[in-house]
Coordinates of C-alpha atoms in Angstrom, one line a residue:
M19 CA -41.7 6.5 51.5
Q20 CA -39.8 3.3 50.7
I21 CA -41.0 0.9 48.0
Y22 CA -39.2 -2.4 47.4
S23 CA -39.0 -4.1 44.1
Q24 CA -37.6 -7.4 42.8
K25 CA -34.0 -6.1 42.9
D26 CA -34.3 -5.7 46.7
V27 CA -35.1 -9.4 47.4
K28 CA -32.2 -11.4 48.9
K29 CA -31.8 -14.7 47.1
A30 CA -30.8 -16.5 50.3
A31 CA -34.0 -15.5 52.2
L32 CA -36.3 -18.5 52.7
K33 CA -34.2 -20.5 50.3
G34 CA -35.1 -24.2 50.7
A35 CA -37.4 -23.3 53.6
R36 CA -40.9 -24.7 54.2
I37 CA -43.7 -22.2 54.3
A38 CA -47.0 -23.1 56.1
I39 CA -50.1 -21.3 55.0
L40 CA -52.8 -21.5 57.6
G41 CA -56.2 -21.1 56.0
Y42 CA -57.3 -21.7 52.4
G43 CA -59.8 -18.9 51.7
S44 CA -59.4 -16.1 49.1
Q45 CA -55.9 -15.0 50.2
G46 CA -54.8 -18.4 51.5
R47 CA -55.4 -20.1 48.2
A48 CA -53.7 -17.4 46.2
H49 CA -50.7 -17.2 48.4
A50 CA -50.2 -20.9 48.6
L51 CA -50.5 -21.5 44.8
N52 CA -48.3 -18.5 43.9
L53 CA -45.6 -19.5 46.4
K54 CA -45.7 -23.1 45.1
D55 CA -45.4 -21.8 41.5
S56 CA -42.4 -19.7 42.6
G57 CA -40.6 -22.8 43.8
F58 CA -41.3 -22.8 47.5
D59 CA -42.0 -25.8 49.7
V60 CA -45.6 -25.1 50.7
V61 CA -47.9 -26.9 53.1
V62 CA -51.5 -25.7 53.8
G63 CA -52.7 -26.0 57.4
V64 CA -56.5 -26.6 57.5
R65 CA -58.9 -28.8 59.4
K66 CA -59.4 -32.2 57.9
S67 CA -63.2 -31.9 58.6
G68 CA -63.6 -28.8 56.4
A69 CA -64.0 -28.3 52.7
S70 CA -60.7 -26.5 52.4
W71 CA -58.8 -29.7 53.0
G72 CA -60.1 -31.3 49.8
N73 CA -59.9 -28.1 47.8
A74 CA -56.2 -27.7 48.7
K75 CA -55.4 -31.3 47.8
K76 CA -57.2 -30.9 44.5
D77 CA -55.0 -27.9 43.8
G78 CA -52.0 -30.2 44.2
L79 CA -50.8 -28.8 47.6
A80 CA -49.6 -30.7 50.6
V81 CA -52.1 -30.5 53.4
A82 CA -52.0 -31.0 57.2
E83 CA -53.9 -30.1 60.3
P84 CA -52.7 -26.6 61.5
A85 CA -50.7 -27.8 64.5
E86 CA -48.9 -30.3 62.3
A87 CA -48.4 -27.9 59.4
V88 CA -46.4 -25.5 61.4
K89 CA -43.8 -28.1 62.5
G90 CA -40.5 -27.4 60.8
A91 CA -41.8 -24.4 58.9
A92 CA -39.5 -21.4 58.6
L93 CA -42.4 -19.1 57.9
I94 CA -46.0 -19.4 59.0
A95 CA -48.7 -17.2 57.4
F96 CA -51.9 -16.7 59.4
L97 CA -54.5 -16.2 56.6
T98 CA -57.7 -17.2 58.4
P99 CA -60.4 -14.6 59.2
D100 CA -59.5 -12.0 61.9
L101 CA -62.0 -13.5 64.4
T102 CA -60.4 -17.0 64.3
Q103 CA -56.7 -16.0 64.5
K104 CA -56.4 -15.6 68.3
D105 CA -57.6 -19.2 68.9
L106 CA -55.6 -20.5 66.0
Y107 CA -52.4 -19.0 67.4
K108 CA -53.1 -20.7 70.7
D109 CA -53.6 -24.0 69.0
V110 CA -50.3 -24.0 67.1
I111 CA -47.9 -21.9 69.1
G112 CA -46.6 -24.9 71.0
N113 CA -45.3 -26.4 67.7
I114 CA -43.7 -23.2 66.4
A115 CA -39.9 -23.3 66.7
K116 CA -37.8 -20.4 68.1
G117 CA -36.7 -18.0 65.3
T118 CA -39.7 -18.8 63.1
T119 CA -41.3 -15.9 61.1
I120 CA -45.0 -15.6 61.6
L121 CA -46.8 -13.5 59.0
F122 CA -50.1 -11.8 58.8
A123 CA -52.0 -10.2 55.8
H124 CA -53.8 -7.8 58.2
G125 CA -52.5 -6.4 61.4
F126 CA -55.7 -6.4 63.4
N127 CA -55.0 -9.1 65.9
V128 CA -51.4 -8.1 66.6
H129 CA -52.0 -4.4 66.7
F130 CA -55.0 -4.6 69.1
G131 CA -53.3 -7.1 71.4
L132 CA -55.5 -10.0 70.7
I133 CA -52.4 -12.0 69.8
K134 CA -49.2 -11.3 71.8
P135 CA -46.4 -13.1 69.9
R136 CA -43.6 -14.9 71.7
K137 CA -40.5 -12.7 71.9
D138 CA -38.4 -15.2 70.1
L139 CA -40.4 -15.0 66.9
D140 CA -40.1 -12.7 63.9
V141 CA -43.5 -11.0 63.3
V142 CA -44.2 -9.5 59.9
L143 CA -47.0 -8.3 57.7
I144 CA -47.5 -8.7 53.9
A145 CA -50.8 -7.2 52.9
P146 CA -51.7 -7.4 49.2
K147 CA -53.8 -4.4 48.1
G148 CA -56.4 -6.6 46.4
P149 CA -58.6 -9.7 46.9
G150 CA -57.1 -13.2 46.7
G151 CA -58.6 -13.9 43.3
L152 CA -56.8 -10.8 41.8
V153 CA -53.5 -11.8 43.5
R154 CA -53.7 -15.1 41.8
R155 CA -54.8 -13.8 38.4
Q156 CA -52.2 -11.1 38.3
Y157 CA -49.4 -13.6 39.2
E158 CA -50.5 -16.0 36.4
Q159 CA -50.4 -13.1 33.9
G160 CA -46.9 -12.2 34.9
R161 CA -48.0 -9.1 36.9
G162 CA -48.4 -8.5 40.6
V163 CA -50.7 -6.8 43.1
P164 CA -48.8 -4.2 45.2
C165 CA -48.3 -5.1 48.9
L166 CA -47.6 -3.4 52.2
L167 CA -44.8 -4.7 54.3
A168 CA -44.3 -4.2 58.0
V169 CA -42.1 -5.6 60.7
Y170 CA -43.6 -5.8 64.2
Q171 CA -40.9 -7.9 65.9
D172 CA -37.4 -8.8 64.6
A173 CA -35.9 -11.5 66.8
T174 CA -33.5 -12.9 64.2
R175 CA -32.6 -9.7 62.3
K176 CA -33.9 -11.4 59.2
A177 CA -37.6 -10.4 59.5
K178 CA -37.7 -7.9 56.7
D179 CA -35.7 -10.1 54.3
N180 CA -38.1 -13.0 54.9
A181 CA -41.1 -10.8 54.5
L182 CA -39.8 -9.4 51.3
A183 CA -39.0 -12.9 49.9
Y184 CA -42.5 -14.0 50.7
A185 CA -43.9 -10.9 49.0
H186 CA -41.8 -11.7 46.0
G187 CA -43.1 -15.3 46.0
I188 CA -46.7 -14.2 45.7
G189 CA -45.9 -11.6 43.0
G190 CA -46.0 -8.5 45.1
T191 CA -42.6 -7.1 44.1
R192 CA -43.8 -6.8 40.5
G193 CA -46.3 -4.2 41.6
G194 CA -44.1 -2.7 44.4
V195 CA -43.9 -3.4 48.2
L196 CA -44.5 -0.3 50.3
K197 CA -43.0 -0.2 53.8
T198 CA -45.4 0.6 56.6
T199 CA -46.2 -0.4 60.2
F200 CA -48.8 -2.7 61.7
A201 CA -50.5 0.3 63.2
E202 CA -50.7 2.3 60.0
E203 CA -51.9 -0.7 57.9
T204 CA -54.5 -1.7 60.4
E205 CA -55.9 1.7 61.1
T206 CA -56.0 2.9 57.5
D207 CA -57.4 -0.4 56.2
L208 CA -60.3 -0.2 58.7
F209 CA -60.9 3.5 58.0
G210 CA -60.9 2.9 54.2
E211 CA -63.4 0.1 54.6
Q212 CA -65.7 1.9 56.9
V213 CA -65.6 5.5 55.5
V214 CA -65.1 5.1 51.8
L215 CA -64.8 1.6 50.2
C216 CA -67.7 -0.2 51.9
G217 CA -69.6 1.9 54.4
G218 CA -69.4 5.3 52.8
T219 CA -69.9 4.1 49.2
T220 CA -72.8 1.8 49.9
E221 CA -74.6 4.3 52.1
L222 CA -74.1 7.0 49.4
V223 CA -75.5 4.7 46.8
V224 CA -78.5 3.6 48.9
K225 CA -79.4 7.1 49.9
G226 CA -79.1 8.3 46.3
F227 CA -81.4 5.5 45.2
E228 CA -84.0 6.3 47.9
T229 CA -84.0 10.0 47.0
L230 CA -84.7 9.2 43.3
V231 CA -87.4 6.6 44.0
E232 CA -89.1 8.7 46.6
A233 CA -89.2 11.5 44.0
G234 CA -91.2 9.2 41.7
Y235 CA -88.5 8.0 39.4
Q236 CA -88.5 4.3 38.3
P237 CA -86.4 2.1 40.6
E238 CA -84.7 0.5 37.7
V239 CA -83.6 3.8 36.2
A240 CA -82.4 4.9 39.7
Y241 CA -80.4 1.6 40.0
Y242 CA -78.6 2.2 36.7
E243 CA -77.8 5.8 37.6
V244 CA -76.5 5.4 41.2
L245 CA -75.1 1.9 41.3
H246 CA -74.6 0.3 37.9
E247 CA -72.7 3.2 36.5
L248 CA -70.5 3.6 39.6
K249 CA -68.1 1.0 38.2
L250 CA -67.4 3.1 35.2
I251 CA -66.3 6.0 37.4
V252 CA -64.3 3.8 39.8
D253 CA -62.4 2.3 36.9
L254 CA -61.4 5.7 35.6
L255 CA -60.3 6.7 39.1
H256 CA -58.4 3.5 39.6
E257 CA -56.6 3.8 36.2
G258 CA -55.7 7.5 36.3
G259 CA -57.0 9.3 39.4
L260 CA -59.1 12.4 39.4
A261 CA -57.3 13.6 36.2
K262 CA -58.5 10.6 34.1
M263 CA -62.0 10.8 35.4
H264 CA -62.3 14.5 34.5
K265 CA -60.9 13.7 31.1
F266 CA -63.5 11.1 30.2
I267 CA -66.7 12.5 31.7
S268 CA -68.8 15.3 30.1
E269 CA -68.4 19.0 30.8
T270 CA -71.8 18.9 32.4
A271 CA -70.8 16.1 34.7
K272 CA -67.6 17.9 35.7
Y273 CA -69.5 21.1 36.6
G274 CA -72.0 19.1 38.7
D275 CA -69.1 17.3 40.3
L276 CA -67.2 20.4 41.3
T277 CA -70.2 22.5 42.5
R278 CA -72.6 19.9 44.0
G279 CA -70.2 17.2 45.3
P280 CA -68.9 19.3 48.2
R281 CA -72.5 19.9 49.3
I282 CA -73.0 16.2 49.8
V283 CA -69.6 15.3 51.3
N284 CA -68.9 18.4 53.3
K285 CA -67.3 19.6 56.6
G286 CA -69.9 17.8 58.6
T287 CA -69.0 14.5 56.8
K288 CA -65.3 15.0 57.4
K289 CA -66.0 15.7 61.1
E290 CA -67.7 12.4 61.3
M291 CA -64.9 10.7 59.5
K292 CA -62.5 12.0 62.1
K293 CA -64.7 10.5 64.8
V294 CA -64.7 7.1 63.1
L295 CA -60.9 7.3 62.7
K296 CA -60.5 8.1 66.5
E297 CA -62.7 5.1 67.3
I298 CA -60.4 2.9 65.2
Q299 CA -57.2 4.4 66.7
D300 CA -58.3 4.0 70.4
G301 CA -59.5 0.5 69.9
K302 CA -63.2 1.3 70.4
F303 CA -64.2 -0.3 67.1
A304 CA -62.2 -3.4 67.7
R305 CA -63.7 -3.9 71.2
Q306 CA -67.2 -3.4 69.9
W307 CA -66.7 -5.9 67.1
M308 CA -65.2 -8.5 69.4
S309 CA -68.1 -8.0 71.8
E310 CA -70.7 -8.1 69.0
N311 CA -69.2 -11.4 67.8
K312 CA -69.0 -12.9 71.3
S313 CA -72.7 -12.0 72.0
G314 CA -74.0 -13.8 68.9
R315 CA -74.0 -10.9 66.4
K316 CA -77.6 -9.9 67.0
K317 CA -77.1 -6.3 65.9
Y318 CA -74.8 -7.3 63.0
N319 CA -77.3 -9.9 61.7
K320 CA -80.2 -7.4 62.0
L321 CA -78.3 -4.7 60.0
M322 CA -77.2 -7.2 57.4
N323 CA -80.7 -8.5 56.9
Q324 CA -82.0 -4.9 56.5
D325 CA -79.2 -4.3 53.9
L326 CA -80.0 -7.4 51.8
K327 CA -83.8 -6.8 51.9
H328 CA -83.5 -3.2 50.7
K329 CA -85.4 -2.4 47.5
I330 CA -82.2 -1.6 45.7
E331 CA -81.2 -5.2 46.1
K332 CA -84.5 -6.6 44.8
V333 CA -84.3 -4.4 41.8
G334 CA -80.6 -5.1 41.3
V335 CA -81.1 -8.9 41.3
K336 CA -83.6 -8.7 38.4
L337 CA -81.4 -6.3 36.3
R338 CA -78.2 -8.2 37.0
D339 CA -79.8 -11.4 35.8
R340 CA -80.1 -9.8 32.4
M341 CA -76.3 -9.2 32.4
P342 CA -74.7 -12.6 33.0
W343 CA -71.3 -11.4 32.0
L344 CA -71.1 -9.5 35.2
Q345 CA -70.4 -12.8 36.9
E346 CA -67.5 -13.8 34.7
N347 CA -64.9 -12.9 37.3
A348 CA -66.9 -13.6 40.4

């Protein structure tokens, strides 16, 4: 394991260089503003016809169409959604000079071969382990969100130095920058989303809610027990791992955790997790997702509609309306 900090950043890396940020969503805005506040010459590349153009200008940033923004930039960060990056790369590659560093915050397109970078470019990854809003807030508070760093292609022998300077500029070296690979970042990120953070957690919550409601308990009570209180446990885990969670929950909760938890998430669950991981590793998930998007997202839209119409959401909307403070950091 190798973790870089502020002392590992080379002062000469990216000094006086222009950085082009392509995209002005959650990560794009945070990166652009943090880099600007760190003293870098930043230009945001977005379409003039979109809302992001005006938003970036209001934030005091230089703005240009993507193909113009990349001209003369020493580092270009592709921070648009995964599904748009392949076409964006095609649109701007003709204006990217030899020896430029191109940077991604997620390795999806490069790892699965949707983007095949020119051989004369440095290709790096800086992936903050948190959403853009948090990346910005932590920076403003003098802290930083940890990042992952990977080098896919090192044409100039300066790829790592430039990537680390970029990570430093967005505040990442304050939290630590862990060395990885495009493959490891991409595959573990997708696995985490599908099996634990999004897919696994939401399905566990929904099935727990359904079990209680079907047994005759009030939906509102079920909501509080399986969804609302989840944050309290996640916060404990986030702050101090299993040890802190066990320290702050009751003895009864601990006993239930240790004896009943393995009955829910068991060998069969882990077997299915391994299947999901294999589908990520061999590219099956990426191919399915690209195909689904190309065909109009019929299955995706159907499943999303089912999710948002579930009873837990209807109950949740009413209960959350009584707690407006939940939206303070939205």
